[in-house]
Coordinates of N, CA, C and O in Angstrom, one line a residue:
M917 N -8.5 -17.2 -64.0 CA -8.9 -17.1 -62.5 C -10.4 -17.0 -62.3 O -10.9 -17.7 -61.4
P918 N -11.1 -16.2 -63.0 CA -12.5 -16.1 -62.8 C -13.3 -17.4 -63.0 O -14.3 -17.6 -62.3
D919 N -12.8 -18.2 -63.9 CA -13.4 -19.5 -64.2 C -13.3 -20.4 -63.0 O -14.3 -21.1 -62.7
I920 N -12.2 -20.4 -62.3 CA -12.0 -21.2 -61.1 C -12.9 -20.7 -60.0 O -13.6 -21.5 -59.3
L921 N -13.1 -19.4 -59.9 CA -14.0 -18.9 -58.8 C -15.4 -19.2 -59.1 O -16.2 -19.5 -58.2
Q922 N -15.8 -19.2 -60.4 CA -17.2 -19.5 -60.7 C -17.4 -21.0 -60.5 O -18.5 -21.4 -60.0
F923 N -16.4 -21.9 -60.8 CA -16.6 -23.3 -60.5 C -16.7 -23.5 -59.0 O -17.5 -24.4 -58.5
L924 N -15.9 -22.8 -58.2 CA -16.0 -23.0 -56.7 C -17.3 -22.5 -56.2 O -17.9 -23.1 -55.3
Q925 N -17.9 -21.4 -56.8 CA -19.2 -21.0 -56.4 C -20.2 -22.0 -56.7 O -21.2 -22.2 -56.0
L926 N -20.1 -22.7 -57.9 CA -21.0 -23.7 -58.2 C -21.0 -24.9 -57.3 O -22.0 -25.4 -56.8
I927 N -19.8 -25.3 -56.8 CA -19.6 -26.3 -55.9 C -20.3 -25.9 -54.5 O -21.0 -26.7 -53.9
V928 N -20.0 -24.7 -54.1 CA -20.5 -24.2 -52.8 C -22.1 -24.2 -52.9 O -22.7 -24.6 -51.9
V929 N -22.6 -23.6 -53.9 CA -24.1 -23.5 -54.0 C -24.7 -24.9 -54.1 O -25.8 -25.1 -53.5
T930 N -24.1 -25.8 -54.8 CA -24.7 -27.2 -54.8 C -24.6 -27.9 -53.5 O -25.6 -28.5 -53.0
M931 N -23.5 -27.7 -52.7 CA -23.4 -28.3 -51.4 C -24.4 -27.6 -50.4 O -25.0 -28.2 -49.6
L932 N -24.6 -26.3 -50.6 CA -25.5 -25.5 -49.8 C -26.9 -26.0 -50.0 O -27.7 -26.2 -49.0
F933 N -27.3 -26.3 -51.2 CA -28.7 -26.8 -51.5 C -28.8 -28.2 -50.9 O -29.9 -28.5 -50.4
L934 N -27.8 -29.0 -51.0 CA -27.8 -30.4 -50.5 C -28.1 -30.3 -49.0 O -29.0 -31.0 -48.5
V935 N -27.3 -29.5 -48.3 CA -27.4 -29.5 -46.8 C -28.7 -28.8 -46.4 O -29.3 -29.2 -45.5
M936 N -29.1 -27.8 -47.1 CA -30.3 -27.1 -46.7 C -31.5 -27.9 -46.9 O -32.4 -28.0 -46.0
I937 N -31.6 -28.6 -48.0 CA -32.8 -29.5 -48.3 C -32.7 -30.7 -47.4 O -33.8 -31.2 -46.9
F938 N -31.5 -31.2 -47.1 CA -31.4 -32.3 -46.1 C -31.9 -31.9 -44.7 O -32.7 -32.6 -44.1
G939 N -31.6 -30.7 -44.3 CA -32.0 -30.2 -43.0 C -33.5 -30.0 -42.9 O -34.2 -30.4 -42.0
I940 N -34.1 -29.4 -44.0 CA -35.5 -29.1 -44.0 C -36.2 -30.5 -44.1 O -37.3 -30.7 -43.4
G941 N -35.7 -31.4 -44.9 CA -36.4 -32.7 -45.1 C -36.3 -33.5 -43.8 O -37.3 -34.2 -43.5
F942 N -35.2 -33.4 -43.1 CA -35.1 -34.2 -41.9 C -36.1 -33.7 -40.8 O -36.7 -34.5 -40.2
I943 N -36.2 -32.4 -40.7 CA -37.2 -31.8 -39.8 C -38.6 -32.2 -40.2 O -39.4 -32.5 -39.3
L944 N -38.9 -32.1 -41.5 CA -40.3 -32.4 -41.9 C -40.5 -33.9 -41.7 O -41.6 -34.3 -41.3
N945 N -39.5 -34.8 -41.9 CA -39.7 -36.2 -41.6 C -40.0 -36.4 -40.1 O -40.8 -37.3 -39.8
M946 N -39.3 -35.7 -39.3 CA -39.5 -35.9 -37.8 C -40.9 -35.4 -37.4 O -41.6 -36.1 -36.6
L947 N -41.3 -34.3 -37.9 CA -42.5 -33.7 -37.5 C -43.8 -34.4 -38.1 O -44.8 -34.6 -37.4
L948 N -43.7 -34.8 -39.3 CA -44.8 -35.4 -40.0 C -44.8 -37.0 -39.9 O -45.7 -37.6 -40.4
K949 N -43.7 -37.5 -39.3 CA -43.6 -39.0 -39.2 C -43.7 -39.7 -40.6 O -44.4 -40.7 -40.8
T950 N -43.1 -39.0 -41.6 CA -43.1 -39.6 -42.9 C -41.6 -40.0 -43.3 O -40.7 -39.6 -42.5
T951 N -41.4 -40.6 -44.4 CA -40.0 -41.0 -44.8 C -39.7 -40.3 -46.1 O -38.6 -39.7 -46.2
W952 N -40.5 -40.3 -47.0 CA -40.2 -39.8 -48.4 C -40.9 -38.5 -48.7 O -40.9 -38.1 -49.9
F953 N -41.6 -37.9 -47.8 CA -42.3 -36.6 -48.1 C -41.5 -35.5 -48.7 O -42.0 -34.9 -49.6
P954 N -40.3 -35.3 -48.2 CA -39.5 -34.2 -48.8 C -39.2 -34.4 -50.3 O -39.1 -33.5 -51.1
I955 N -39.0 -35.7 -50.7 CA -38.8 -35.9 -52.2 C -40.1 -35.6 -53.0 O -40.0 -35.0 -54.0
Y956 N -41.2 -36.0 -52.4 CA -42.5 -35.7 -53.1 C -42.7 -34.2 -53.2 O -43.1 -33.7 -54.2
L957 N -42.4 -33.5 -52.1 CA -42.6 -32.1 -52.0 C -41.6 -31.4 -53.0 O -42.0 -30.5 -53.7
F958 N -40.4 -31.9 -53.1 CA -39.4 -31.4 -54.0 C -39.9 -31.5 -55.5 O -39.8 -30.6 -56.3
L959 N -40.3 -32.7 -55.8 CA -40.7 -33.0 -57.2 C -42.1 -32.4 -57.6 O -42.2 -31.9 -58.7
I960 N -43.0 -32.3 -56.7 CA -44.3 -31.8 -57.0 C -44.5 -30.3 -56.9 O -45.2 -29.6 -57.6
V961 N -43.7 -29.7 -55.9 CA -43.9 -28.3 -55.6 C -42.7 -27.5 -56.1 O -42.8 -26.5 -56.8
L962 N -41.5 -27.8 -55.6 CA -40.3 -27.0 -55.9 C -39.9 -26.9 -57.3 O -39.6 -25.9 -57.9
L963 N -39.8 -28.1 -58.0 CA -39.4 -28.1 -59.4 C -40.3 -27.3 -60.3 O -39.9 -26.5 -61.1
P964 N -41.6 -27.6 -60.3 CA -42.5 -26.8 -61.1 C -42.5 -25.3 -60.8 O -42.6 -24.4 -61.6
L965 N -42.3 -25.0 -59.5 CA -42.3 -23.6 -59.1 C -41.0 -22.9 -59.6 O -41.1 -21.8 -60.1
A966 N -39.9 -23.6 -59.6 CA -38.7 -23.0 -60.2 C -38.8 -22.9 -61.7 O -38.3 -21.9 -62.2
I967 N -39.4 -23.8 -62.4 CA -39.6 -23.7 -63.8 C -40.5 -22.5 -64.1 O -40.3 -21.8 -65.0
W968 N -41.6 -22.4 -63.4 CA -42.5 -21.3 -63.6 C -41.9 -20.0 -63.4 O -42.1 -19.0 -64.1
W969 N -41.0 -19.9 -62.3 CA -40.4 -18.6 -62.0 C -39.4 -18.2 -63.1 O -39.3 -17.0 -63.3
T970 N -38.7 -19.1 -63.7 CA -37.7 -18.7 -64.7 C -38.3 -18.8 -66.2 O -37.6 -18.6 -67.1
W971 N -39.6 -19.0 -66.3 CA -40.2 -19.1 -67.6 C -40.2 -17.8 -68.3 O -40.5 -16.7 -67.8
D972 N -39.8 -17.8 -69.6 CA -39.8 -16.6 -70.4 C -40.9 -16.7 -71.5 O -40.8 -17.6 -72.4
E973 N -41.8 -15.8 -71.5 CA -42.9 -15.9 -72.5 C -42.5 -15.7 -73.9 O -43.2 -16.1 -74.8
S974 N -41.4 -15.0 -74.1 CA -40.9 -14.8 -75.5 C -40.3 -16.0 -76.2 O -40.1 -16.0 -77.4
K975 N -40.0 -17.0 -75.4 CA -39.4 -18.3 -75.9 C -40.5 -19.3 -76.0 O -41.5 -19.3 -75.4
S976 N -40.2 -20.3 -76.9 CA -41.1 -21.5 -76.9 C -40.9 -22.4 -75.7 O -39.9 -22.2 -75.0
A977 N -41.7 -23.4 -75.6 CA -41.5 -24.4 -74.5 C -40.1 -25.1 -74.6 O -39.4 -25.2 -73.6
V978 N -39.8 -25.5 -75.8 CA -38.5 -26.1 -76.0 C -37.4 -25.1 -75.7 O -36.4 -25.5 -75.1
G979 N -37.5 -23.9 -76.2 CA -36.5 -22.9 -75.9 C -36.3 -22.6 -74.4 O -35.2 -22.3 -74.0
N980 N -37.4 -22.7 -73.7 CA -37.3 -22.5 -72.2 C -36.5 -23.6 -71.5 O -35.7 -23.4 -70.7
F981 N -36.8 -24.8 -71.9 CA -36.1 -26.0 -71.3 C -34.7 -26.1 -71.8 O -33.8 -26.6 -71.0
T982 N -34.4 -25.7 -73.0 CA -33.0 -25.8 -73.5 C -32.2 -24.6 -73.0 O -30.9 -24.7 -73.1
A983 N -32.8 -23.6 -72.4 CA -32.0 -22.5 -71.8 C -31.4 -22.9 -70.5 O -30.5 -22.1 -70.1
F984 N -31.8 -23.9 -69.9 CA -31.2 -24.3 -68.6 C -29.8 -24.9 -68.9 O -29.6 -25.7 -69.9
T985 N -28.8 -24.5 -68.1 CA -27.4 -25.0 -68.3 C -27.1 -25.8 -67.1 O -27.9 -26.0 -66.2
Y986 N -25.9 -26.4 -67.1 CA -25.4 -27.2 -65.9 C -25.4 -26.4 -64.7 O -25.5 -26.9 -63.6
V987 N -25.2 -25.1 -64.8 CA -25.2 -24.2 -63.6 C -26.6 -24.2 -63.0 O -26.7 -24.0 -61.7
D988 N -27.6 -24.3 -63.8 CA -29.0 -24.3 -63.2 C -29.4 -25.7 -62.7 O -30.1 -25.8 -61.8
I989 N -28.8 -26.7 -63.4 CA -29.3 -28.1 -63.1 C -28.5 -28.7 -61.9 O -29.1 -29.4 -61.1
L990 N -27.2 -28.4 -61.7 CA -26.5 -29.1 -60.6 C -27.0 -28.7 -59.2 O -27.1 -29.6 -58.4
P991 N -27.3 -27.5 -58.9 CA -27.9 -27.2 -57.6 C -29.3 -28.0 -57.4 O -29.5 -28.4 -56.3
V992 N -30.0 -28.1 -58.4 CA -31.3 -28.9 -58.3 C -31.0 -30.4 -58.0 O -31.6 -31.0 -57.1
I993 N -30.0 -30.9 -58.7 CA -29.6 -32.3 -58.4 C -29.1 -32.4 -56.9 O -29.4 -33.4 -56.2
G994 N -28.3 -31.4 -56.5 CA -27.8 -31.4 -55.1 C -29.0 -31.4 -54.1 O -29.0 -32.1 -53.1
G995 N -30.0 -30.6 -54.4 CA -31.2 -30.5 -53.5 C -31.9 -31.8 -53.5 O -32.4 -32.3 -52.5
F996 N -32.1 -32.5 -54.7 CA -32.7 -33.7 -54.7 C -32.0 -34.8 -54.0 O -32.6 -35.6 -53.3
I997 N -30.7 -34.8 -54.1 CA -29.8 -35.7 -53.3 C -30.0 -35.5 -51.8 O -30.1 -36.4 -51.0
G998 N -30.1 -34.2 -51.4 CA -30.3 -33.9 -50.0 C -31.6 -34.4 -49.5 O -31.8 -34.9 -48.4
A999 N -32.7 -34.3 -50.3 CA -34.0 -34.8 -50.0 C -34.0 -36.3 -49.8 O -34.6 -36.9 -48.9
Y1000 N -33.3 -37.0 -50.7 CA -33.2 -38.4 -50.6 C -32.4 -38.9 -49.4 O -32.8 -39.8 -48.7
I1001 N -31.3 -38.2 -49.1 CA -30.5 -38.5 -47.9 C -31.3 -38.3 -46.6 O -31.1 -39.1 -45.7
S1002 N -32.1 -37.3 -46.6 CA -32.9 -37.1 -45.4 C -33.9 -38.2 -45.2 O -34.0 -38.7 -44.0
G1003 N -34.5 -38.7 -46.2 CA -35.4 -39.9 -46.1 C -34.6 -41.1 -45.7 O -35.1 -41.9 -44.9
A1004 N -33.4 -41.3 -46.3 CA -32.6 -42.5 -46.0 C -32.1 -42.4 -44.5 O -32.1 -43.5 -43.8
A1005 N -31.8 -41.2 -44.0 CA -31.3 -41.1 -42.7 C -32.4 -41.4 -41.7 O -32.2 -42.1 -40.7
I1006 N -33.6 -40.9 -41.9 CA -34.8 -41.2 -41.1 C -35.1 -42.7 -41.1 O -35.4 -43.3 -40.0
R1007 N -35.1 -43.3 -42.3 CA -35.3 -44.7 -42.4 C -34.3 -45.5 -41.6 O -34.6 -46.5 -40.9
A1008 N -33.0 -45.1 -41.7 CA -32.0 -45.8 -40.9 C -32.2 -45.7 -39.4 O -32.0 -46.6 -38.7
L1009 N -32.5 -44.5 -39.0 CA -32.7 -44.2 -37.6 C -33.9 -45.0 -37.1 O -33.9 -45.6 -35.9
R1010 N -35.0 -45.1 -37.8 CA -36.2 -45.9 -37.4 C -35.8 -47.4 -37.4 O -36.3 -48.1 -36.4
R1011 N -35.1 -47.9 -38.3 CA -34.7 -49.3 -38.3 C -33.7 -49.6 -37.2 O -33.7 -50.7 -36.7
G1012 N -33.0 -48.5 -36.7 CA -32.1 -48.7 -35.6 C -32.8 -48.7 -34.3 O -32.1 -48.9 -33.2
G1013 N -34.1 -48.5 -34.3 CA -34.9 -48.6 -33.0 C -35.1 -47.2 -32.4 O -35.7 -47.2 -31.3
Y1014 N -34.8 -46.1 -33.0 CA -35.1 -44.8 -32.4 C -36.5 -44.5 -32.7 O -36.9 -44.2 -33.8
K1015 N -37.4 -44.4 -31.7 CA -38.8 -44.2 -31.8 C -39.1 -42.7 -32.0 O -40.1 -42.3 -32.5
M1016 N -38.2 -41.8 -31.7 CA -38.4 -40.4 -31.8 C -38.5 -40.0 -33.3 O -39.2 -39.0 -33.6
F1017 N -37.9 -40.7 -34.2 CA -37.9 -40.4 -35.6 C -38.9 -41.2 -36.3 O -39.2 -41.1 -37.4

């Protein structure tokens, strides 16, 4: 039973990251009049910051990167998908003639 609960928590946290990054990216796209800025921000700022935050000095560089499991990687993939969807949504709205976006 605990394995099922942990799997459900993983699904919830992945969807939460997707929706949260989508919302933040959508707002940034509207305010800055960009399309793919959230993806660049995600790749240039958030990923290195997350790696730096979890870095363990007692391990080697290879040991630090192999310490990540699917539980660490799936929410990151969900956030990246959310950033991509926010850019795609803004692009679709602009192509649809909405000048506000």
